Each structure stands twice: as structure tokens, then as C-alpha cells.
């Protein structure tokens, strides 16, 4: 991994099992391109691809050739070759065993090295692709504006290239799970081919745990997160006798709130009904606590040392901006922001240029909604030397105003 990182051999499209990248950076980067195109009035087609038994199909000799091409040679390559060779497996059901069979392909799942080898194997998947493509291990998606017949043909050529790559490298797509989402009011809902098959058209897709729909409003994702959080809160209420502040707050922070905050920077709701539904989860949780009986919501938050869900989402946005601009996340911040000319601005030197957006979905997407809040921060907050220092200074600044 040190070798791959040092020489930047893994393509930027890959976000899985790589340092300082995550599901959040994958979705943010991808949806930035989608929302920008839609805001410019261009329809967008998103293609979700699924490899059939991806980790189990990697052929060994081709994998070794790709490792050599990435500069992994000598004793390390021999060690990997020996580690993968002479493996056997059998199946045991109800104390009945199958015969042993030789394992002739696939990287061992559950191992440390297996995912790294898989990343190397599919690294050049997008070498001939012109569409925006994002990968998280084997989860692959691509999008392109389709404002003209030439755009549609270009996306089809990309799909042809992907199918050709899969054929050449003995991988295959599970076409039943591949799908196309058509986004934008003027979208003509074109059909595409993946090999000899036609991926189905869909109006929503669960992408790395986040429900994306063709309206880009994320209301269904919000509703799903709220239901899941409420179920967990109900479980706590039924099974935990204590209603003390220490017990309930710790359980809420550990088990309930994370369900509302998973990748929320990428899907933060902007419709008031969705914002209120998320806030009601925390209202319900704080009402359970004995020390808060008879208090209104704001007093309960103050007693428990909590802040509102909406304010916490703003905090998460600002933390993500800090990670991008300061290089904590291994994603080029210029995908999202353009820094203002410091000589012409007052305040700190990391101010972001405000860009006018045409549509509500774009104005409320991460890269647009954070601009004013980030630019308002004082110099000593944005110049923090670490993420923890930024969090502490941000919290302190909010308490002082």
C-alpha cells in the first residue's frame, strides 16, 4: 500500500480501501458532477454497474501480470503467488462435507491483502472512459450529460468499453442488477446496451447505503434514516430500565444519532418536512430522560450538552470543508470549491467563491450551501492544525456568539 500510495498508482476514481477516502467522498464527488450538470439544464443518465461474484472471479495469472505492471515484483510478488496458490475449499451443510476442490481464482475475502489485490486488478477499468466514473471496491457507477445524440453515443461507447474490459479480464457484469437512472426534466430516457443485454431503467437506487432518486431531493433517504433511528430508539426504550441522563445520552449518541448522520453531508435534507422529521427523533430521545422532565426542547438540549440536529448537520458540513481544503481527505477540493482571491477579501485566507445556482437542488447541495457558513468563520478556527482542533475551536466559537 505504501508503494501504491507513494507513486499514486491507484486511480482517483477508486474510493474503497484507500487512505483518507470513504463512502462519503465517493458520493460527494459523484453527486457534485450530477447536480452541476442538472443545474446547467443538462439531463444526466446515471448507470449503476454490478460485477458478478467480483472478488471470487479474479484469475491469478492475470492478477500477477497486473501486479508486475504496478511495480510489485521480486520477493513480494513471489510471496503473494505462494499465498494464493495451492488453496482448497469445501462446503459443510448439516455435518455433511463436500469433496475438497482446488481454488483457481478469487482473492480471499476477510483478509487484509485480498481487497488491495482486487483494487489493483480493476484499477484500469476506467482507462478508456470519458464519463464521470466512481468506484468503491467493486461498486461502480458512471454518469454523463445526455443533452444530444452525440452524448448518448459517447455514454454507450463507455459501456461498450467496460463490457470489453470485463470480457478481456475474465470478469462479468450481473446485468440483472445493473440499472440506468434518468435525471433531469428534459431527459429522453434513452436505452443502453451492456453486451447483449439492456440494463433496466429505475427511479431510485441504494448507493453505498444512501437512497438516490431521480428528483435528487433525498426525501426517501431521510425518511428511511428516521425510521431506522426511531426503531433503535424504541428498542432502547423497551429494553433499558434506566432513564438517567448518562445512560440514555450515551446510548443515543452511540446507536441512534449515527443512523441520522451516515453520509448526511451528501444527502442533507432541505425540505422543512424532512428537517423537522429528523429533529423529532432527538426530541423523542431527550423526553425519555428523567432529569429533563417538564423542560422544553431547548432547555433539554442545554441540560444534556447537545445541539439541534440541524445545527449538527451544519457542523458536519464545515468539518468536511476543512478536511477537503486542508487535504485531510484525499480528494482535490477544486472539484467542489474555488478559493477567493485573498488580496481582495476580508477575514481568513480560505474563503470560497460564491457561485450562483439556478435550481433548488443545486443551491442546497454540499458545495453550495456551505459557502456562507464557511466564509463567516474567524481566522483562528479555519487555521486549526488538525480536525480535532478545528472541531474544538468551532464549538468554542459557536458558544461565544
Tab-separated table of N, CA, C and O in Angstrom, residues 132-200:
chain	number	residue	atom	x	y	z
A	132	UNK	N	-17.961	10.530	-16.169
A	132	UNK	CA	-17.582	10.561	-14.766
A	132	UNK	C	-17.831	9.187	-14.178
A	132	UNK	O	-18.957	8.674	-14.207
A	133	UNK	N	-16.775	8.552	-13.656
A	133	UNK	CA	-16.890	7.206	-13.103
A	133	UNK	C	-16.359	7.193	-11.679
A	133	UNK	O	-15.338	7.821	-11.384
A	134	UNK	N	-17.077	6.507	-10.794
A	134	UNK	CA	-16.646	6.389	-9.397
A	134	UNK	C	-16.753	4.937	-8.977
A	134	UNK	O	-17.720	4.242	-9.309
A	135	UNK	N	-15.725	4.481	-8.237
A	135	UNK	CA	-15.698	3.103	-7.756
A	135	UNK	C	-15.555	3.090	-6.240
A	135	UNK	O	-14.879	3.949	-5.666
A	136	UNK	N	-16.205	2.121	-5.610
A	136	UNK	CA	-15.921	1.801	-4.212
A	136	UNK	C	-15.734	0.293	-4.174
A	136	UNK	O	-16.703	-0.466	-4.122
A	137	UNK	N	-14.457	-0.131	-4.239
A	137	UNK	CA	-14.128	-1.551	-4.459
A	137	UNK	C	-14.789	-1.961	-5.777
A	137	UNK	O	-14.491	-1.397	-6.817
A	138	UNK	N	-15.749	-2.914	-5.740
A	138	UNK	CA	-16.366	-3.365	-6.986
A	138	UNK	C	-17.638	-2.607	-7.336
A	138	UNK	O	-18.182	-2.787	-8.418
A	139	UNK	N	-18.153	-1.780	-6.433
A	139	UNK	CA	-19.337	-0.971	-6.740
A	139	UNK	C	-18.935	0.153	-7.690
A	139	UNK	O	-18.155	1.034	-7.329
A	140	UNK	N	-19.492	0.123	-8.866
A	140	UNK	CA	-19.084	1.056	-9.918
A	140	UNK	C	-20.307	1.779	-10.471
A	140	UNK	O	-21.365	1.165	-10.659
A	141	UNK	N	-20.156	3.063	-10.716
A	141	UNK	CA	-21.235	3.841	-11.341
A	141	UNK	C	-20.603	4.901	-12.234
A	141	UNK	O	-19.485	5.349	-11.985
A	142	UNK	N	-21.320	5.295	-13.252
A	142	UNK	CA	-20.845	6.365	-14.115
A	142	UNK	C	-22.028	7.228	-14.545
A	142	UNK	O	-23.176	6.778	-14.553
A	143	UNK	N	-21.730	8.482	-14.830
A	143	UNK	CA	-22.782	9.403	-15.244
A	143	UNK	C	-22.253	10.300	-16.354
A	143	UNK	O	-21.047	10.527	-16.481
A	144	UNK	N	-23.179	10.791	-17.150
A	144	UNK	CA	-22.810	11.708	-18.233
A	144	UNK	C	-24.023	12.535	-18.616
A	144	UNK	O	-25.154	12.043	-18.578
A	145	UNK	N	-23.769	13.789	-18.959
A	145	UNK	CA	-24.855	14.589	-19.513
A	145	UNK	C	-25.246	14.009	-20.862
A	145	UNK	O	-24.397	13.556	-21.632
A	146	UNK	N	-26.556	14.017	-21.130
A	146	UNK	CA	-27.035	13.426	-22.385
A	146	UNK	C	-27.930	14.453	-23.082
A	146	UNK	O	-29.097	14.198	-23.378
A	147	UNK	N	-27.355	15.605	-23.352
A	147	UNK	CA	-28.103	16.701	-23.963
A	147	UNK	C	-28.225	16.554	-25.472
A	147	UNK	O	-28.994	17.278	-26.103
A	148	UNK	N	-27.487	15.623	-26.061
A	148	UNK	CA	-27.519	15.454	-27.515
A	148	UNK	C	-27.327	13.982	-27.861
A	148	UNK	O	-26.954	13.162	-27.006
A	149	UNK	N	-27.572	13.648	-29.101
A	149	UNK	CA	-27.366	12.270	-29.563
A	149	UNK	C	-25.896	11.882	-29.467
A	149	UNK	O	-25.564	10.712	-29.226
A	150	UNK	N	-25.001	12.860	-29.657
A	150	UNK	CA	-23.569	12.587	-29.521
A	150	UNK	C	-23.224	12.188	-28.095
A	150	UNK	O	-22.396	11.287	-27.869
A	151	UNK	N	-23.849	12.849	-27.107
A	151	UNK	CA	-23.623	12.494	-25.702
A	151	UNK	C	-24.102	11.080	-25.413
A	151	UNK	O	-23.437	10.311	-24.699
A	152	UNK	N	-25.272	10.734	-25.931
A	152	UNK	CA	-25.820	9.391	-25.728
A	152	UNK	C	-24.880	8.351	-26.339
A	152	UNK	O	-24.583	7.308	-25.727
A	153	UNK	N	-24.387	8.634	-27.551
A	153	UNK	CA	-23.468	7.706	-28.214
A	153	UNK	C	-22.166	7.561	-27.431
A	153	UNK	O	-21.596	6.459	-27.343
A	154	UNK	N	-21.688	8.664	-26.837
A	154	UNK	CA	-20.452	8.614	-26.047
A	154	UNK	C	-20.641	7.756	-24.805
A	154	UNK	O	-19.748	6.968	-24.444
A	155	UNK	N	-21.788	7.868	-24.140
A	155	UNK	CA	-22.050	7.027	-22.968
A	155	UNK	C	-22.156	5.568	-23.370
A	155	UNK	O	-21.649	4.686	-22.672
A	156	UNK	N	-22.779	5.298	-24.513
A	156	UNK	CA	-22.867	3.915	-24.988
A	156	UNK	C	-21.471	3.360	-25.298
A	156	UNK	O	-21.187	2.191	-24.993
A	157	UNK	N	-20.600	4.197	-25.878
A	157	UNK	CA	-19.226	3.731	-26.140
A	157	UNK	C	-18.503	3.402	-24.842
A	157	UNK	O	-17.719	2.449	-24.780
A	158	UNK	N	-18.751	4.188	-23.789
A	158	UNK	CA	-18.146	3.891	-22.492
A	158	UNK	C	-18.633	2.546	-21.962
A	158	UNK	O	-17.841	1.753	-21.419
A	159	UNK	N	-19.918	2.283	-22.106
A	159	UNK	CA	-20.448	0.988	-21.659
A	159	UNK	C	-19.859	-0.152	-22.485
A	159	UNK	O	-19.564	-1.229	-21.946
A	160	UNK	N	-19.673	0.082	-23.773
A	160	UNK	CA	-19.036	-0.934	-24.616
A	160	UNK	C	-17.597	-1.193	-24.157
A	160	UNK	O	-17.144	-2.348	-24.127
A	161	UNK	N	-16.891	-0.131	-23.781
A	161	UNK	CA	-15.508	-0.279	-23.302
A	161	UNK	C	-15.468	-1.060	-21.996
A	161	UNK	O	-14.591	-1.911	-21.790
A	162	UNK	N	-16.413	-0.789	-21.116
A	162	UNK	CA	-16.465	-1.511	-19.844
A	162	UNK	C	-16.768	-2.987	-20.070
A	162	UNK	O	-16.163	-3.861	-19.432
A	163	UNK	N	-17.689	-3.279	-20.971
A	163	UNK	CA	-18.011	-4.681	-21.265
A	163	UNK	C	-16.811	-5.380	-21.899
A	163	UNK	O	-16.515	-6.550	-21.582
A	164	UNK	N	-16.116	-4.678	-22.787
A	164	UNK	CA	-14.925	-5.251	-23.416
A	164	UNK	C	-13.844	-5.534	-22.373
A	164	UNK	O	-13.194	-6.581	-22.405
A	165	UNK	N	-13.657	-4.595	-21.426
A	165	UNK	CA	-12.678	-4.820	-20.350
A	165	UNK	C	-13.046	-6.057	-19.540
A	165	UNK	O	-12.184	-6.892	-19.237
A	166	UNK	N	-14.326	-6.173	-19.170
A	166	UNK	CA	-14.766	-7.310	-18.364
A	166	UNK	C	-14.535	-8.622	-19.095
A	166	UNK	O	-14.121	-9.626	-18.497
A	167	UNK	N	-14.770	-8.638	-20.400
A	167	UNK	CA	-14.556	-9.852	-21.189
A	167	UNK	C	-13.076	-10.199	-21.270
A	167	UNK	O	-12.675	-11.365	-21.085
A	168	UNK	N	-12.253	-9.184	-21.547
A	168	UNK	CA	-10.815	-9.418	-21.686
A	168	UNK	C	-10.192	-9.923	-20.389
A	168	UNK	O	-9.248	-10.727	-20.426
A	169	UNK	N	-10.686	-9.458	-19.249
A	169	UNK	CA	-10.069	-9.785	-17.971
A	169	UNK	C	-10.876	-10.806	-17.162
A	169	UNK	O	-10.720	-10.931	-15.960
A	170	UNK	N	-11.731	-11.556	-17.877
A	170	UNK	CA	-12.484	-12.679	-17.299
A	170	UNK	C	-13.320	-12.279	-16.090
A	170	UNK	O	-13.464	-13.035	-15.131
A	171	UNK	N	-13.860	-11.102	-16.138
A	171	UNK	CA	-14.855	-10.667	-15.165
A	171	UNK	C	-16.179	-10.529	-15.920
A	171	UNK	O	-16.209	-10.524	-17.153
A	172	UNK	N	-17.263	-10.421	-15.215
A	172	UNK	CA	-18.547	-10.247	-15.897
A	172	UNK	C	-19.473	-9.404	-15.045
A	172	UNK	O	-19.371	-9.386	-13.812
A	173	UNK	N	-20.365	-8.690	-15.714
A	173	UNK	CA	-21.355	-7.883	-15.018
A	173	UNK	C	-22.633	-8.694	-14.818
A	173	UNK	O	-23.042	-9.455	-15.699
A	174	UNK	N	-23.230	-8.509	-13.658
A	174	UNK	CA	-24.537	-9.098	-13.389
A	174	UNK	C	-25.589	-8.133	-13.944
A	174	UNK	O	-25.990	-7.184	-13.276
A	175	UNK	N	-26.010	-8.359	-15.174
A	175	UNK	CA	-26.864	-7.398	-15.879
A	175	UNK	C	-28.198	-7.220	-15.167
A	175	UNK	O	-28.803	-6.148	-15.232
A	176	UNK	N	-28.665	-8.249	-14.465
A	176	UNK	CA	-29.941	-8.130	-13.746
A	176	UNK	C	-29.870	-7.072	-12.656
A	176	UNK	O	-30.893	-6.522	-12.246
A	177	UNK	N	-28.666	-6.810	-12.155
A	177	UNK	CA	-28.507	-5.816	-11.101
A	177	UNK	C	-27.952	-4.490	-11.619
A	177	UNK	O	-27.788	-3.555	-10.845
A	178	UNK	N	-27.631	-4.426	-12.880
A	178	UNK	CA	-27.204	-3.164	-13.479
A	178	UNK	C	-28.440	-2.353	-13.856
A	178	UNK	O	-29.470	-2.913	-14.238
A	179	UNK	N	-28.353	-1.034	-13.735
A	179	UNK	CA	-29.538	-0.205	-13.965
A	179	UNK	C	-29.147	1.193	-14.418
A	179	UNK	O	-28.017	1.640	-14.193
A	180	UNK	N	-30.098	1.874	-15.055
A	180	UNK	CA	-29.905	3.244	-15.531
A	180	UNK	C	-30.943	4.143	-14.879
A	180	UNK	O	-32.133	3.809	-14.864
A	181	UNK	N	-30.488	5.274	-14.323
A	181	UNK	CA	-31.390	6.272	-13.771
A	181	UNK	C	-31.325	7.522	-14.638
A	181	UNK	O	-30.247	8.028	-14.930
A	182	UNK	N	-32.491	8.021	-15.033
A	182	UNK	CA	-32.581	9.202	-15.882
A	182	UNK	C	-32.940	10.406	-15.021
A	182	UNK	O	-33.972	10.420	-14.360
A	183	UNK	N	-32.083	11.425	-15.030
A	183	UNK	CA	-32.251	12.600	-14.176
A	183	UNK	C	-32.375	13.843	-15.045
A	183	UNK	O	-31.651	13.992	-16.037
A	184	UNK	N	-33.267	14.741	-14.666
A	184	UNK	CA	-33.438	15.988	-15.408
A	184	UNK	C	-34.780	16.040	-16.112
A	184	UNK	O	-35.277	15.017	-16.610
A	185	UNK	N	-35.382	17.230	-16.142
A	185	UNK	CA	-36.731	17.374	-16.700
A	185	UNK	C	-36.778	17.067	-18.190
A	185	UNK	O	-37.766	16.547	-18.694
A	186	UNK	N	-35.733	17.363	-18.923
A	186	UNK	CA	-35.746	17.163	-20.373
A	186	UNK	C	-35.098	15.845	-20.789
A	186	UNK	O	-34.718	15.672	-21.948
A	187	UNK	N	-34.974	14.927	-19.832
A	187	UNK	CA	-34.320	13.653	-20.135
A	187	UNK	C	-35.208	12.793	-21.033
A	187	UNK	O	-36.394	12.596	-20.756
A	188	UNK	N	-34.642	12.279	-22.107
A	188	UNK	CA	-35.406	11.489	-23.078
A	188	UNK	C	-35.417	10.002	-22.753
A	188	UNK	O	-35.946	9.200	-23.532
A	189	UNK	N	-34.814	9.640	-21.631
A	189	UNK	CA	-34.844	8.250	-21.143
A	189	UNK	C	-34.342	7.270	-22.204
A	189	UNK	O	-35.030	6.319	-22.593
A	190	UNK	N	-33.142	7.520	-22.686
A	190	UNK	CA	-32.551	6.654	-23.699
A	190	UNK	C	-32.226	5.280	-23.127
A	190	UNK	O	-31.950	5.131	-21.932
A	191	UNK	N	-32.248	4.282	-23.994
A	191	UNK	CA	-31.907	2.922	-23.604
A	191	UNK	C	-30.459	2.627	-24.008
A	191	UNK	O	-29.956	3.160	-25.007
A	192	UNK	N	-29.809	1.759	-23.231
A	192	UNK	CA	-28.406	1.442	-23.480
A	192	UNK	C	-28.213	-0.073	-23.495
A	192	UNK	O	-29.056	-0.834	-23.011
A	193	UNK	N	-27.099	-0.477	-24.041
A	193	UNK	CA	-26.750	-1.891	-24.099
A	193	UNK	C	-25.487	-2.141	-23.281
A	193	UNK	O	-24.543	-1.338	-23.325
A	194	UNK	N	-25.478	-3.240	-22.562
A	194	UNK	CA	-24.282	-3.719	-21.873
A	194	UNK	C	-24.043	-5.130	-22.387
A	194	UNK	O	-24.665	-6.084	-21.917
A	195	UNK	N	-23.173	-5.236	-23.376
A	195	UNK	CA	-23.046	-6.501	-24.075
A	195	UNK	C	-24.291	-6.721	-24.920
A	195	UNK	O	-24.700	-5.870	-25.691
A	196	UNK	N	-24.917	-7.891	-24.722
A	196	UNK	CA	-26.150	-8.205	-25.462
A	196	UNK	C	-27.400	-7.910	-24.653
A	196	UNK	O	-28.510	-8.201	-25.105
A	197	UNK	N	-27.227	-7.353	-23.466
A	197	UNK	CA	-28.362	-7.118	-22.580
A	197	UNK	C	-28.620	-5.627	-22.424
A	197	UNK	O	-27.756	-4.788	-22.692
A	198	UNK	N	-29.803	-5.321	-21.947
A	198	UNK	CA	-30.235	-3.939	-21.774
A	198	UNK	C	-30.507	-3.685	-20.300
A	198	UNK	O	-31.449	-4.253	-19.741
A	199	UNK	N	-29.699	-2.864	-19.617
A	199	UNK	CA	-29.953	-2.581	-18.200
A	199	UNK	C	-31.322	-1.934	-18.014
A	199	UNK	O	-31.769	-1.137	-18.841
A	200	UNK	N	-31.992	-2.300	-16.943
A	200	UNK	CA	-33.335	-1.775	-16.670
A	200	UNK	C	-33.259	-0.301	-16.264
A	200	UNK	O	-32.232	0.180	-15.771
